[in-house]
Amino acid sequence: MLKDWIRPLLRPLPQWSTIAAAPPSTIVTATLRWHGQEADVTADHTVAALKPLVIATSVDAGEQPVLEYRDSVSGSLLGRLQLQRCGSVATDQHTIALYQVSAGEHHCLAWPQRQWHAWLQNRSMLKNRQPQHLGMEPQAVQQLMIAYLCPRPVVLVSVSVPGHRNIFPMDLIGPLQRSGLYSLALRSTNISEPVMREARKVVLSSVPAAMKATVYKLSEHHKQPPSDWAALPFPLRPSHEYAIPAVAAALHIRELQIVHSERIGSHTFFLARVSANEKLADGEQLHHTAGFHQAYRRQRHAPFVEV
Ligand SMILES: Cc1cc2nc3c(=O)[nH]c(=O)nc-3n(C[C@H](O)[C@H](O)[C@H](O)COP(=O)(O)O)c2cc1C
């Protein structure tokens, strides 16, 4: 009996929660603050690399801004990241600021649980290093989870040129609103990375939450791209402009013209223009958020729908 009661206390919260949410998710707002100034960056910040952990935005927020995440209904502060300017990426028309995360804290759990779960999670990370974290230090993974307080939509990225085709999941993606650009952060070791740099065209299918298992399966075979589009376990449709195969059941299909790519630590950071935007259906898209965010929602009797 005592064991049943004590076991959940000794188990760390899951790092990630896969949820169903209608896009674009504005459940959490993100604000940059610096020298008495502020800018809403809910649709204007993305992760540019994991190692080091770098945030990109089209707002020039000085040298050491703070990025705050708040629940958009209650206004409660959920978490904050301390940023340090580490460079910029320039296209012919825009400059995107790059900020390395230097510290972070979340307020989703009360004080003793916050420390306790972070300790349990860090211990578990050190014991079972996950390849998707690319050898990131536990502290950086904790900071990454804070960046996921704004639930991140999952897409399937299609690449197709003569001799190479691939379709794989990504969530380090999103608009940099003020510049009109769209960014993607892809591990530089991904087999499609050189093709994307060369062909400069990709198609993003926003996947319904019900496709979670299929999406994860694609990632398992990331070293062997499909030999034939017809071999995929779901129907495809050609994208509007590029005629690249996209997910037929997608909620939204975006065709991107890549205008710039650059290595940033572990990742290649792509900047693109949206050349076609097809909204196909209303519905709930697969998203990722932090496990402690779901715990926060659960305590308030408003959990996300987990898939
Ligand atoms: C839901 C989900 C989201 C992912 N998001 C990204 C991403 O944003 N960037 C990335 O490089 N890989 C992401 N991946 C992993 C890629 O799909 C792919 O497996 C990886 O880029 C392959 O690189 P590797 O061969 O170097 O491991 C994601 C995987 C899953 C399951």
Short mmCIF file of C-alpha atoms and ligand atoms in Angstrom, two decimals:
data_model
loop_
_atom_site.label_atom_id
_atom_site.label_comp_id
_atom_site.label_asym_id
_atom_site.label_seq_id
_atom_site.Cartn_x
_atom_site.Cartn_y
_atom_site.Cartn_z
CA MET A 1 0.00 0.00 0.00
CA LEU A 2 2.68 2.42 1.07
CA LYS A 3 4.60 1.48 -2.10
CA ASP A 4 1.60 2.49 -4.31
CA TRP A 5 1.51 5.85 -2.61
CA ILE A 6 5.23 6.48 -2.70
CA ARG A 7 6.01 5.23 -6.23
CA PRO A 8 4.52 8.24 -8.12
CA LEU A 9 6.54 10.57 -5.90
CA LEU A 10 9.76 8.84 -6.95
CA ARG A 11 8.94 8.87 -10.65
CA PRO A 12 10.05 11.99 -12.56
CA LEU A 13 7.43 13.86 -14.57
CA PRO A 14 7.74 13.06 -18.29
CA GLN A 15 9.91 15.63 -20.02
CA TRP A 16 7.53 15.98 -22.94
CA SER A 17 3.83 15.72 -23.45
CA THR A 18 2.37 15.07 -26.92
CA ILE A 19 -0.92 16.89 -27.17
CA ALA A 20 -3.73 17.72 -29.59
CA ALA A 21 -4.31 21.46 -30.10
CA ALA A 22 -5.92 23.64 -32.73
CA PRO A 23 -3.30 25.67 -34.61
CA PRO A 24 -2.02 28.30 -34.21
CA SER A 25 -1.81 27.66 -30.48
CA THR A 26 -2.04 30.90 -28.48
CA ILE A 27 -2.56 29.14 -25.14
CA VAL A 28 0.76 30.62 -24.02
CA THR A 29 2.15 34.00 -24.99
CA ALA A 30 5.85 34.79 -25.27
CA THR A 31 7.24 38.27 -24.55
CA LEU A 32 10.77 39.59 -24.90
CA ARG A 33 11.74 42.23 -22.30
CA TRP A 34 14.83 44.41 -22.38
CA HIS A 35 15.72 47.89 -21.00
CA GLY A 36 12.08 48.77 -20.17
CA GLN A 37 10.93 47.70 -23.64
CA GLU A 38 8.88 44.65 -24.60
CA ALA A 39 7.74 42.81 -27.72
CA ASP A 40 5.20 40.03 -28.18
CA VAL A 41 7.13 37.21 -29.84
CA THR A 42 4.52 34.45 -29.58
CA ALA A 43 4.77 34.08 -33.38
CA ASP A 44 8.26 35.53 -33.64
CA HIS A 45 10.73 33.21 -31.92
CA THR A 46 11.98 29.73 -32.72
CA VAL A 47 14.74 27.38 -31.61
CA ALA A 48 17.73 27.70 -34.00
CA ALA A 49 19.97 25.01 -32.47
CA LEU A 50 20.00 22.62 -29.52
CA LYS A 51 23.72 22.50 -28.76
CA PRO A 52 24.26 25.25 -27.82
CA LEU A 53 20.61 26.11 -27.13
CA VAL A 54 19.93 29.13 -29.35
CA ILE A 55 16.71 31.10 -29.87
CA ALA A 56 16.09 33.12 -33.07
CA THR A 57 13.78 36.11 -33.39
CA SER A 58 13.34 39.00 -35.80
CA VAL A 59 13.21 41.40 -32.83
CA ASP A 60 16.45 43.15 -31.91
CA ALA A 61 16.12 42.98 -28.13
CA GLY A 62 19.57 44.20 -27.11
CA GLU A 63 22.30 42.14 -25.48
CA GLN A 64 20.60 40.37 -22.56
CA PRO A 65 16.82 40.22 -22.88
CA VAL A 66 14.49 37.97 -20.91
CA LEU A 67 11.96 35.76 -22.67
CA GLU A 68 8.80 35.27 -20.62
CA TYR A 69 6.08 32.68 -21.14
CA ARG A 70 2.62 33.40 -19.70
CA ASP A 71 -0.69 31.58 -19.70
CA SER A 72 -2.75 33.69 -22.11
CA VAL A 73 -5.98 33.33 -20.10
CA SER A 74 -4.82 33.87 -16.52
CA GLY A 75 -1.71 35.92 -17.33
CA SER A 76 0.27 33.76 -14.87
CA LEU A 77 4.01 33.57 -15.44
CA LEU A 78 4.86 29.99 -16.47
CA GLY A 79 8.56 30.36 -17.12
CA ARG A 80 11.37 32.61 -18.24
CA LEU A 81 14.64 32.26 -20.12
CA GLN A 82 17.60 34.58 -19.71
CA LEU A 83 19.14 35.19 -23.12
CA GLN A 84 22.53 36.40 -24.26
CA ARG A 85 23.01 37.80 -27.76
CA CYS A 86 25.38 35.49 -29.68
CA GLY A 87 25.10 36.69 -33.27
CA SER A 88 22.76 37.25 -36.15
CA VAL A 89 21.79 35.80 -39.49
CA ALA A 90 21.27 38.17 -42.40
CA THR A 91 19.28 37.64 -45.57
CA ASP A 92 19.15 40.26 -48.33
CA GLN A 93 16.27 42.03 -46.55
CA HIS A 94 16.22 41.02 -42.90
CA THR A 95 18.44 40.42 -39.92
CA ILE A 96 17.47 37.69 -37.49
CA ALA A 97 18.91 37.99 -33.98
CA LEU A 98 20.35 34.90 -32.31
CA TYR A 99 20.32 34.49 -28.54
CA GLN A 100 21.94 31.76 -26.51
CA VAL A 101 20.00 30.65 -23.45
CA SER A 102 22.11 31.32 -20.34
CA ALA A 103 19.60 30.47 -17.58
CA GLY A 104 15.97 29.55 -17.11
CA GLU A 105 13.30 28.80 -14.56
CA HIS A 106 9.70 27.65 -14.68
CA HIS A 107 6.84 28.24 -12.26
CA CYS A 108 4.58 25.38 -13.31
CA LEU A 109 5.15 23.45 -10.09
CA ALA A 110 5.35 24.74 -6.54
CA TRP A 111 8.79 25.06 -4.97
CA PRO A 112 9.50 21.64 -3.45
CA GLN A 113 8.06 19.66 -6.42
CA ARG A 114 9.88 21.87 -8.93
CA GLN A 115 13.29 21.09 -7.44
CA TRP A 116 12.43 17.46 -6.77
CA HIS A 117 11.20 16.71 -10.32
CA ALA A 118 14.11 18.58 -11.92
CA TRP A 119 16.48 16.47 -9.81
CA LEU A 120 14.69 13.22 -10.77
CA GLN A 121 14.60 14.20 -14.47
CA ASN A 122 18.28 15.20 -14.49
CA ARG A 123 19.28 11.97 -12.78
CA SER A 124 17.30 9.96 -15.33
CA MET A 125 18.83 11.95 -18.25
CA LEU A 126 22.34 11.26 -16.99
CA LYS A 127 21.53 7.55 -16.67
CA ASN A 128 19.84 7.19 -20.08
CA ARG A 129 21.29 9.69 -22.53
CA GLN A 130 18.71 10.19 -25.33
CA PRO A 131 20.17 10.46 -28.87
CA GLN A 132 17.65 13.20 -29.76
CA HIS A 133 19.20 15.43 -27.07
CA LEU A 134 22.58 15.26 -28.84
CA GLY A 135 24.51 15.04 -25.59
CA MET A 136 22.93 18.23 -24.20
CA GLU A 137 23.57 18.83 -20.52
CA PRO A 138 20.49 18.20 -18.31
CA GLN A 139 20.35 21.91 -17.46
CA ALA A 140 20.07 22.79 -21.18
CA VAL A 141 17.30 20.19 -21.64
CA GLN A 142 15.44 21.82 -18.70
CA GLN A 143 15.81 25.17 -20.50
CA LEU A 144 14.60 23.61 -23.77
CA MET A 145 11.49 22.36 -21.95
CA ILE A 146 10.81 25.98 -20.90
CA ALA A 147 10.99 27.01 -24.58
CA TYR A 148 8.31 24.34 -25.21
CA LEU A 149 5.88 26.11 -22.85
CA CYS A 150 4.53 27.57 -26.11
CA PRO A 151 3.30 24.23 -27.51
CA ARG A 152 5.28 23.44 -30.66
CA PRO A 153 3.36 22.14 -33.69
CA VAL A 154 4.67 19.01 -35.41
CA VAL A 155 4.92 18.85 -39.20
CA LEU A 156 6.13 16.28 -41.71
CA VAL A 157 8.76 17.78 -43.99
CA SER A 158 8.86 16.46 -47.57
CA VAL A 159 11.97 16.74 -49.71
CA SER A 160 12.04 15.54 -53.30
CA VAL A 161 14.69 15.88 -55.99
CA PRO A 162 15.80 13.36 -58.63
CA GLY A 163 17.66 10.64 -56.72
CA HIS A 164 16.51 11.65 -53.21
CA ARG A 165 13.16 11.69 -51.48
CA ASN A 166 12.38 11.90 -47.79
CA ILE A 167 9.62 12.73 -45.34
CA PHE A 168 10.40 13.20 -41.64
CA PRO A 169 8.98 14.97 -38.59
CA MET A 170 10.11 18.35 -37.27
CA ASP A 171 8.94 20.69 -34.52
CA LEU A 172 11.84 23.17 -34.33
CA ILE A 173 10.04 25.23 -36.92
CA GLY A 174 7.88 28.31 -37.10
CA PRO A 175 7.32 31.82 -38.29
CA LEU A 176 9.50 34.81 -37.46
CA GLN A 177 6.52 37.07 -37.92
CA ARG A 178 7.98 40.56 -38.30
CA SER A 179 10.40 39.45 -41.02
CA GLY A 180 7.80 37.36 -42.85
CA LEU A 181 10.33 34.50 -42.80
CA TYR A 182 9.79 30.92 -41.66
CA SER A 183 12.57 28.99 -39.95
CA LEU A 184 13.60 25.36 -39.53
CA ALA A 185 16.37 23.96 -37.32
CA LEU A 186 17.57 20.62 -38.65
CA ARG A 187 20.34 18.42 -37.25
CA SER A 188 23.27 18.88 -39.59
CA THR A 189 23.66 15.08 -39.71
CA ASN A 190 20.18 14.55 -41.20
CA ILE A 191 20.58 12.77 -44.56
CA SER A 192 18.36 15.32 -46.30
CA GLU A 193 20.25 18.36 -45.00
CA PRO A 194 22.61 18.73 -48.03
CA VAL A 195 19.67 18.21 -50.39
CA MET A 196 17.66 20.92 -48.67
CA ARG A 197 20.58 23.34 -48.88
CA GLU A 198 20.98 22.58 -52.57
CA ALA A 199 17.35 22.24 -53.76
CA ARG A 200 16.07 25.09 -51.53
CA LYS A 201 12.51 23.76 -51.59
CA VAL A 202 10.59 21.87 -48.92
CA VAL A 203 6.95 21.19 -48.15
CA LEU A 204 5.54 21.14 -44.62
CA SER A 205 2.39 19.14 -43.83
CA SER A 206 0.72 20.03 -40.50
CA VAL A 207 -0.22 16.63 -39.16
CA PRO A 208 -3.45 15.80 -37.34
CA ALA A 209 -2.91 14.60 -33.76
CA ALA A 210 -4.34 11.19 -34.70
CA MET A 211 -1.23 10.55 -36.86
CA LYS A 212 1.14 10.53 -33.84
CA ALA A 213 2.19 6.86 -34.14
CA THR A 214 2.88 7.19 -37.89
CA VAL A 215 4.90 10.35 -37.35
CA TYR A 216 7.13 8.76 -34.71
CA LYS A 217 7.62 5.66 -36.85
CA LEU A 218 9.01 7.83 -39.70
CA SER A 219 11.62 9.23 -37.36
CA GLU A 220 12.77 5.73 -36.38
CA HIS A 221 13.79 5.08 -40.00
CA HIS A 222 15.53 8.40 -40.48
CA LYS A 223 18.67 6.84 -42.01
CA GLN A 224 16.61 5.03 -44.68
CA PRO A 225 14.35 7.40 -46.56
CA PRO A 226 11.38 5.76 -48.31
CA SER A 227 12.41 3.94 -51.47
CA ASP A 228 9.09 4.80 -53.04
CA TRP A 229 6.43 7.34 -52.04
CA ALA A 230 3.83 4.62 -52.57
CA ALA A 231 5.44 2.57 -49.75
CA LEU A 232 4.34 5.09 -47.11
CA PRO A 233 1.48 3.99 -44.84
CA PHE A 234 -0.66 7.07 -45.59
CA PRO A 235 -2.02 8.73 -48.74
CA LEU A 236 -0.16 11.64 -50.30
CA ARG A 237 -1.14 14.52 -52.55
CA PRO A 238 1.10 16.73 -54.66
CA SER A 239 1.73 20.18 -53.20
CA HIS A 240 0.18 23.06 -55.10
CA GLU A 241 3.27 24.78 -56.59
CA TYR A 242 6.18 22.37 -56.33
CA ALA A 243 4.18 19.15 -56.82
CA ILE A 244 6.19 17.59 -53.98
CA PRO A 245 4.27 14.78 -52.24
CA ALA A 246 2.63 16.00 -49.03
CA VAL A 247 0.29 14.36 -46.52
CA ALA A 248 -3.22 14.09 -48.01
CA ALA A 249 -4.81 14.30 -44.52
CA ALA A 250 -2.78 17.40 -43.55
CA LEU A 251 -4.60 20.29 -41.91
CA HIS A 252 -2.32 22.73 -43.69
CA ILE A 253 0.35 22.47 -46.39
CA ARG A 254 3.09 25.11 -46.60
CA GLU A 255 5.56 25.25 -49.48
CA LEU A 256 8.81 26.92 -48.51
CA GLN A 257 11.46 28.53 -50.68
CA ILE A 258 14.68 28.44 -48.67
CA VAL A 259 16.51 31.76 -48.88
CA HIS A 260 19.34 31.14 -46.42
CA SER A 261 20.96 28.27 -44.54
CA GLU A 262 23.70 28.34 -41.97
CA ARG A 263 25.26 25.96 -39.46
CA ILE A 264 24.64 26.92 -35.84
CA GLY A 265 26.24 24.43 -33.47
CA SER A 266 24.49 21.06 -33.83
CA HIS A 267 21.93 22.30 -36.35
CA THR A 268 21.52 23.84 -39.76
CA PHE A 269 19.25 26.85 -39.48
CA PHE A 270 17.13 27.41 -42.58
CA LEU A 271 15.28 30.64 -43.33
CA ALA A 272 12.54 30.43 -45.93
CA ARG A 273 9.71 32.34 -47.56
CA VAL A 274 6.29 30.75 -47.71
CA SER A 275 5.53 30.49 -51.41
CA ALA A 276 2.20 28.70 -51.06
CA ASN A 277 -0.12 28.21 -48.12
CA GLU A 278 -3.01 25.76 -48.42
CA LYS A 279 -5.38 25.41 -45.48
CA LEU A 280 -7.14 22.10 -46.01
CA ALA A 281 -9.06 21.32 -42.84
CA ASP A 282 -9.90 22.47 -39.32
CA GLY A 283 -8.84 20.10 -36.60
CA GLU A 284 -6.33 19.39 -33.88
CA GLN A 285 -2.67 19.24 -34.80
CA LEU A 286 -0.01 17.19 -33.06
CA HIS A 287 1.97 19.44 -30.68
CA HIS A 288 4.69 19.03 -28.07
CA THR A 289 4.85 20.83 -24.76
CA ALA A 290 6.77 20.34 -21.52
CA GLY A 291 5.64 17.63 -19.10
CA PHE A 292 5.59 20.17 -16.26
CA HIS A 293 3.24 22.35 -18.35
CA GLN A 294 0.77 19.46 -18.60
CA ALA A 295 1.15 18.91 -14.81
CA TYR A 296 0.34 22.61 -14.29
CA ARG A 297 -2.79 22.31 -16.46
CA ARG A 298 -3.83 19.12 -14.69
CA GLN A 299 -3.60 20.80 -11.28
CA ARG A 300 -5.98 23.45 -12.63
CA HIS A 301 -8.40 20.82 -14.01
CA ALA A 302 -7.73 21.92 -17.61
CA PRO A 303 -5.26 19.35 -18.97
CA PHE A 304 -4.33 19.30 -22.63
CA VAL A 305 -5.74 16.37 -24.60
CA GLU A 306 -2.84 13.93 -24.63
CA VAL A 307 -2.36 11.65 -27.58
C1 LIG B 1 7.96 14.66 -33.32
C2 LIG B 1 9.36 14.81 -33.82
C3 LIG B 1 9.89 16.07 -34.08
C4 LIG B 1 11.19 16.21 -34.55
N1 LIG B 1 11.69 17.47 -34.79
C5 LIG B 1 12.94 17.61 -35.27
C6 LIG B 1 13.47 18.90 -35.56
O1 LIG B 1 12.79 19.91 -35.41
N2 LIG B 1 14.74 18.98 -36.03
C7 LIG B 1 15.52 17.86 -36.25
O2 LIG B 1 16.65 17.97 -36.68
N3 LIG B 1 15.03 16.65 -36.01
C8 LIG B 1 13.77 16.49 -35.54
N4 LIG B 1 13.27 15.25 -35.32
C9 LIG B 1 14.09 14.10 -35.75
C10 LIG B 1 14.02 14.03 -37.29
O3 LIG B 1 12.73 13.62 -37.70
C11 LIG B 1 15.07 13.09 -37.87
O4 LIG B 1 14.91 11.83 -37.28
C12 LIG B 1 16.44 13.61 -37.62
O5 LIG B 1 16.60 14.92 -38.10
C13 LIG B 1 17.47 12.72 -38.31
O6 LIG B 1 18.75 13.20 -38.06
P1 LIG B 1 19.94 12.16 -37.70
O7 LIG B 1 19.97 11.18 -38.81
O8 LIG B 1 21.13 13.02 -37.60
O9 LIG B 1 19.55 11.53 -36.38
C14 LIG B 1 11.98 15.07 -34.80
C15 LIG B 1 11.46 13.80 -34.54
C16 LIG B 1 10.17 13.67 -34.04
C17 LIG B 1 9.62 12.29 -33.78
#
